[in-house]
Amino acid sequence: HLADIMISARNELFTFKDRATSSKGTTCKVQLACLSADGSFLVTVDVLRAKTSEDVEFVTETLRFNSIDREGKFRVVAKAENPHGGAHTTSLVFHPRLNVVATSSSEGSINFWKLRKESDWYRSRSIGYRGFKCSSLCFSKDGSLLASACGPVLALWTLNEDGI
């Protein structure tokens, strides 16, 4: 066990004591996480459930890109709110050689997120297979293929040298 990383709706740092006393009816939990092959990036999907003062519940997913700072701690460098629109993110995987992340969704899209500069992550491409819900993704060891479990089909995608 190396460290505990607290995730919050506003990228604030909480202690466990603070977290226990946060707003009633508001929960934030990490749903998915993956590390780059060299361990320098940690990518997470967290889900915030909250209620308005009118007692209306809303849900927000956030894709967070963290990198290790000079002190050896992970810090959020970029984020994407609702990375698949309103659809639920179902899978998250880091490319084995490149700074590319793939996410899949309950509505069938597969998004590729690419590092342009030190902390500039952006969605570079979106694909899907016949609108089937995508439940799982996996890159081949050399990164040339992406397997996606899409409903009743296992789709294999050939990737270019950019990993997309």
PDB file of C-alpha atoms in Angstrom:
ATOM      1  CA  HIS A   1       0.000   0.000   0.000  1.00  0.00           C
ATOM      2  CA  LEU A   2       1.634   3.217  -1.187  1.00  0.00           C
ATOM      3  CA  ALA A   3      -0.949   5.935  -0.619  1.00  0.00           C
ATOM      4  CA  ASP A   4      -4.600   6.844  -0.224  1.00  0.00           C
ATOM      5  CA  ILE A   5      -5.953   9.275  -2.783  1.00  0.00           C
ATOM      6  CA  MET A   6      -9.186  11.025  -1.920  1.00  0.00           C
ATOM      7  CA  ILE A   7     -11.423  11.962  -4.842  1.00  0.00           C
ATOM      8  CA  SER A   8     -13.822  14.862  -4.463  1.00  0.00           C
ATOM      9  CA  ALA A   9     -16.194  16.795  -6.684  1.00  0.00           C
ATOM     10  CA  ARG A  10     -13.960  19.867  -6.758  1.00  0.00           C
ATOM     11  CA  ASN A  11     -10.461  18.333  -6.685  1.00  0.00           C
ATOM     12  CA  GLU A  12     -10.154  19.403  -3.069  1.00  0.00           C
ATOM     13  CA  LEU A  13      -7.937  17.442  -0.732  1.00  0.00           C
ATOM     14  CA  PHE A  14      -9.917  15.825   2.067  1.00  0.00           C
ATOM     15  CA  THR A  15      -8.854  13.883   5.100  1.00  0.00           C
ATOM     16  CA  PHE A  16     -11.002  10.893   5.981  1.00  0.00           C
ATOM     17  CA  LYS A  17     -12.455  12.890   8.897  1.00  0.00           C
ATOM     18  CA  ASP A  18     -13.467  15.729   6.537  1.00  0.00           C
ATOM     19  CA  ARG A  19     -15.014  13.265   4.136  1.00  0.00           C
ATOM     20  CA  ALA A  20     -17.257  11.795   6.783  1.00  0.00           C
ATOM     21  CA  THR A  21     -18.748  15.231   7.437  1.00  0.00           C
ATOM     22  CA  SER A  22     -19.297  16.302   3.808  1.00  0.00           C
ATOM     23  CA  SER A  23     -22.725  17.361   2.503  1.00  0.00           C
ATOM     24  CA  LYS A  24     -25.542  14.964   3.321  1.00  0.00           C
ATOM     25  CA  GLY A  25     -26.862  13.150   0.295  1.00  0.00           C
ATOM     26  CA  THR A  26     -23.666  13.739  -1.680  1.00  0.00           C
ATOM     27  CA  THR A  27     -21.456  10.795  -2.519  1.00  0.00           C
ATOM     28  CA  CYS A  28     -18.398  10.594  -4.702  1.00  0.00           C
ATOM     29  CA  LYS A  29     -16.820   7.247  -5.520  1.00  0.00           C
ATOM     30  CA  VAL A  30     -14.126   6.031  -7.853  1.00  0.00           C
ATOM     31  CA  GLN A  31     -15.716   3.714 -10.384  1.00  0.00           C
ATOM     32  CA  LEU A  32     -12.755   2.881 -12.658  1.00  0.00           C
ATOM     33  CA  ALA A  33      -8.976   3.343 -12.504  1.00  0.00           C
ATOM     34  CA  CYS A  34      -5.935   2.483 -14.613  1.00  0.00           C
ATOM     35  CA  LEU A  35      -2.209   3.241 -14.606  1.00  0.00           C
ATOM     36  CA  SER A  36       0.152   3.921 -17.484  1.00  0.00           C
ATOM     37  CA  ALA A  37       2.740   1.184 -18.090  1.00  0.00           C
ATOM     38  CA  ASP A  38       5.488   3.283 -16.476  1.00  0.00           C
ATOM     39  CA  GLY A  39       3.283   4.345 -13.543  1.00  0.00           C
ATOM     40  CA  SER A  40       3.587   8.067 -14.280  1.00  0.00           C
ATOM     41  CA  PHE A  41      -0.131   8.568 -15.029  1.00  0.00           C
ATOM     42  CA  LEU A  42      -3.213   7.469 -13.103  1.00  0.00           C
ATOM     43  CA  VAL A  43      -6.572   7.855 -14.842  1.00  0.00           C
ATOM     44  CA  THR A  44      -9.856   7.520 -12.962  1.00  0.00           C
ATOM     45  CA  VAL A  45     -13.576   7.787 -13.539  1.00  0.00           C
ATOM     46  CA  ASP A  46     -15.478   8.962 -10.505  1.00  0.00           C
ATOM     47  CA  VAL A  47     -19.206   9.372 -10.016  1.00  0.00           C
ATOM     48  CA  LEU A  48     -20.742  12.197  -8.004  1.00  0.00           C
ATOM     49  CA  ARG A  49     -24.300  11.753  -6.802  1.00  0.00           C
ATOM     50  CA  ALA A  50     -25.833  14.817  -5.208  1.00  0.00           C
ATOM     51  CA  LYS A  51     -29.193  16.343  -4.428  1.00  0.00           C
ATOM     52  CA  THR A  52     -30.272  19.894  -5.027  1.00  0.00           C
ATOM     53  CA  SER A  53     -32.022  21.954  -2.365  1.00  0.00           C
ATOM     54  CA  GLU A  54     -35.285  20.827  -4.032  1.00  0.00           C
ATOM     55  CA  ASP A  55     -34.273  17.204  -3.347  1.00  0.00           C
ATOM     56  CA  VAL A  56     -33.666  16.427  -7.035  1.00  0.00           C
ATOM     57  CA  GLU A  57     -30.825  13.933  -7.558  1.00  0.00           C
ATOM     58  CA  PHE A  58     -28.222  14.428 -10.278  1.00  0.00           C
ATOM     59  CA  VAL A  59     -25.280  12.274 -11.314  1.00  0.00           C
ATOM     60  CA  THR A  60     -22.013  13.479 -12.855  1.00  0.00           C
ATOM     61  CA  GLU A  61     -19.140  11.331 -14.108  1.00  0.00           C
ATOM     62  CA  THR A  62     -15.649  12.804 -14.278  1.00  0.00           C
ATOM     63  CA  LEU A  63     -12.683  11.367 -16.154  1.00  0.00           C
ATOM     64  CA  ARG A  64      -9.544  12.566 -14.341  1.00  0.00           C
ATOM     65  CA  PHE A  65      -5.981  12.442 -15.606  1.00  0.00           C
ATOM     66  CA  ASN A  66      -3.418  12.494 -12.796  1.00  0.00           C
ATOM     67  CA  SER A  67       0.353  12.686 -13.109  1.00  0.00           C
ATOM     68  CA  ILE A  68       3.114  12.353 -10.544  1.00  0.00           C
ATOM     69  CA  ASP A  69       4.525  15.653  -9.337  1.00  0.00           C
ATOM     70  CA  ARG A  70       8.067  16.364  -8.128  1.00  0.00           C
ATOM     71  CA  GLU A  71       7.145  15.172  -4.636  1.00  0.00           C
ATOM     72  CA  GLY A  72       6.021  11.803  -5.982  1.00  0.00           C
ATOM     73  CA  LYS A  73       2.282  12.478  -5.452  1.00  0.00           C
ATOM     74  CA  PHE A  74      -0.461  12.142  -8.032  1.00  0.00           C
ATOM     75  CA  ARG A  75      -2.120  15.458  -8.969  1.00  0.00           C
ATOM     76  CA  VAL A  76      -5.046  16.076 -11.308  1.00  0.00           C
ATOM     77  CA  VAL A  77      -3.735  17.702 -14.501  1.00  0.00           C
ATOM     78  CA  ALA A  78      -6.844  17.433 -16.693  1.00  0.00           C
ATOM     79  CA  LYS A  79     -10.437  16.289 -16.468  1.00  0.00           C
ATOM     80  CA  ALA A  80     -13.500  15.723 -18.639  1.00  0.00           C
ATOM     81  CA  GLU A  81     -16.984  16.019 -17.177  1.00  0.00           C
ATOM     82  CA  ASN A  82     -19.386  13.361 -18.488  1.00  0.00           C
ATOM     83  CA  PRO A  83     -16.848  11.915 -20.937  1.00  0.00           C
ATOM     84  CA  HIS A  84     -19.556  10.020 -22.845  1.00  0.00           C
ATOM     85  CA  GLY A  85     -22.281  12.658 -22.705  1.00  0.00           C
ATOM     86  CA  GLY A  86     -24.930  11.337 -20.347  1.00  0.00           C
ATOM     87  CA  ALA A  87     -23.960   7.687 -20.860  1.00  0.00           C
ATOM     88  CA  HIS A  88     -22.308   5.617 -18.146  1.00  0.00           C
ATOM     89  CA  THR A  89     -18.566   4.896 -18.603  1.00  0.00           C
ATOM     90  CA  THR A  90     -18.126   1.128 -18.506  1.00  0.00           C
ATOM     91  CA  SER A  91     -14.422   0.541 -19.149  1.00  0.00           C
ATOM     92  CA  LEU A  92     -11.101   2.371 -18.952  1.00  0.00           C
ATOM     93  CA  VAL A  93      -7.758   1.117 -20.289  1.00  0.00           C
ATOM     94  CA  PHE A  94      -4.311   2.630 -20.870  1.00  0.00           C
ATOM     95  CA  HIS A  95      -2.373   1.869 -24.071  1.00  0.00           C
ATOM     96  CA  PRO A  96       0.704  -0.281 -23.218  1.00  0.00           C
ATOM     97  CA  ARG A  97       3.241   1.948 -25.034  1.00  0.00           C
ATOM     98  CA  LEU A  98       1.665   5.339 -25.733  1.00  0.00           C
ATOM     99  CA  ASN A  99      -0.013   8.067 -23.709  1.00  0.00           C
ATOM    100  CA  VAL A 100      -3.430   7.054 -25.005  1.00  0.00           C
ATOM    101  CA  VAL A 101      -6.447   6.012 -22.932  1.00  0.00           C
ATOM    102  CA  ALA A 102      -9.593   4.317 -24.233  1.00  0.00           C
ATOM    103  CA  THR A 103     -12.971   4.520 -22.518  1.00  0.00           C
ATOM    104  CA  SER A 104     -16.217   2.756 -23.412  1.00  0.00           C
ATOM    105  CA  SER A 105     -19.810   3.549 -22.583  1.00  0.00           C
ATOM    106  CA  SER A 106     -23.225   2.064 -21.968  1.00  0.00           C
ATOM    107  CA  GLU A 107     -24.491   3.692 -25.185  1.00  0.00           C
ATOM    108  CA  GLY A 108     -21.828   2.017 -27.337  1.00  0.00           C
ATOM    109  CA  SER A 109     -19.149   4.634 -27.918  1.00  0.00           C
ATOM    110  CA  ILE A 110     -15.420   4.059 -27.480  1.00  0.00           C
ATOM    111  CA  ASN A 111     -13.449   7.270 -26.942  1.00  0.00           C
ATOM    112  CA  PHE A 112      -9.703   7.654 -27.336  1.00  0.00           C
ATOM    113  CA  TRP A 113      -7.993  10.260 -25.150  1.00  0.00           C
ATOM    114  CA  LYS A 114      -4.531  11.393 -26.117  1.00  0.00           C
ATOM    115  CA  LEU A 115      -1.813  13.411 -24.391  1.00  0.00           C
ATOM    116  CA  ARG A 116      -0.850  16.351 -26.594  1.00  0.00           C
ATOM    117  CA  LYS A 117       1.530  18.053 -24.141  1.00  0.00           C
ATOM    118  CA  GLU A 118       2.536  17.646 -20.496  1.00  0.00           C
ATOM    119  CA  SER A 119      -1.023  18.013 -19.164  1.00  0.00           C
ATOM    120  CA  ASP A 120      -3.152  18.548 -22.274  1.00  0.00           C
ATOM    121  CA  TRP A 121      -5.359  15.467 -22.629  1.00  0.00           C
ATOM    122  CA  TYR A 122      -8.048  15.589 -25.304  1.00  0.00           C
ATOM    123  CA  ARG A 123     -10.553  13.258 -26.957  1.00  0.00           C
ATOM    124  CA  SER A 124      -8.944  12.422 -30.270  1.00  0.00           C
ATOM    125  CA  ARG A 125     -11.439   9.951 -31.722  1.00  0.00           C
ATOM    126  CA  SER A 126     -14.721   8.191 -31.040  1.00  0.00           C
ATOM    127  CA  ILE A 127     -15.794   4.849 -32.544  1.00  0.00           C
ATOM    128  CA  GLY A 128     -18.442   2.244 -31.838  1.00  0.00           C
ATOM    129  CA  TYR A 129     -19.748  -1.087 -33.025  1.00  0.00           C
ATOM    130  CA  ARG A 130     -23.322  -0.965 -34.322  1.00  0.00           C
ATOM    131  CA  GLY A 131     -24.562   0.874 -31.233  1.00  0.00           C
ATOM    132  CA  PHE A 132     -24.034  -2.134 -28.934  1.00  0.00           C
ATOM    133  CA  LYS A 133     -23.229  -1.349 -25.309  1.00  0.00           C
ATOM    134  CA  CYS A 134     -19.504  -1.735 -24.718  1.00  0.00           C
ATOM    135  CA  SER A 135     -18.743  -3.430 -21.412  1.00  0.00           C
ATOM    136  CA  SER A 136     -15.002  -4.079 -21.582  1.00  0.00           C
ATOM    137  CA  LEU A 137     -11.846  -2.991 -23.438  1.00  0.00           C
ATOM    138  CA  CYS A 138      -8.350  -4.462 -23.676  1.00  0.00           C
ATOM    139  CA  PHE A 139      -5.244  -3.513 -25.680  1.00  0.00           C
ATOM    140  CA  SER A 140      -2.927  -6.205 -27.025  1.00  0.00           C
ATOM    141  CA  LYS A 141       0.527  -6.344 -25.430  1.00  0.00           C
ATOM    142  CA  ASP A 142       2.135  -4.464 -28.340  1.00  0.00           C
ATOM    143  CA  GLY A 143      -0.761  -1.988 -28.571  1.00  0.00           C
ATOM    144  CA  SER A 144      -1.609  -2.792 -32.194  1.00  0.00           C
ATOM    145  CA  LEU A 145      -5.093  -4.169 -31.401  1.00  0.00           C
ATOM    146  CA  LEU A 146      -8.006  -3.155 -29.210  1.00  0.00           C
ATOM    147  CA  ALA A 147     -10.582  -5.749 -28.187  1.00  0.00           C
ATOM    148  CA  SER A 148     -14.033  -4.519 -27.192  1.00  0.00           C
ATOM    149  CA  ALA A 149     -16.868  -6.554 -25.738  1.00  0.00           C
ATOM    150  CA  CYS A 150     -19.893  -5.011 -27.472  1.00  0.00           C
ATOM    151  CA  GLY A 151     -23.143  -6.736 -26.615  1.00  0.00           C
ATOM    152  CA  PRO A 152     -23.084 -10.174 -28.274  1.00  0.00           C
ATOM    153  CA  VAL A 153     -19.913  -9.375 -30.242  1.00  0.00           C
ATOM    154  CA  LEU A 154     -16.207  -9.266 -29.481  1.00  0.00           C
ATOM    155  CA  ALA A 155     -14.920  -6.598 -31.861  1.00  0.00           C
ATOM    156  CA  LEU A 156     -11.212  -6.395 -32.703  1.00  0.00           C
ATOM    157  CA  TRP A 157      -9.864  -3.053 -33.890  1.00  0.00           C
ATOM    158  CA  THR A 158      -6.564  -2.583 -35.710  1.00  0.00           C
ATOM    159  CA  LEU A 159      -4.857   0.571 -34.462  1.00  0.00           C
ATOM    160  CA  ASN A 160      -2.407   2.843 -36.251  1.00  0.00           C
ATOM    161  CA  GLU A 161       0.989   3.903 -34.898  1.00  0.00           C
ATOM    162  CA  ASP A 162      -0.675   6.689 -32.865  1.00  0.00           C
ATOM    163  CA  GLY A 163      -2.615   4.044 -30.926  1.00  0.00           C
ATOM    164  CA  ILE A 164      -5.942   5.231 -32.355  1.00  0.00           C
TER     165      ILE A 164
END
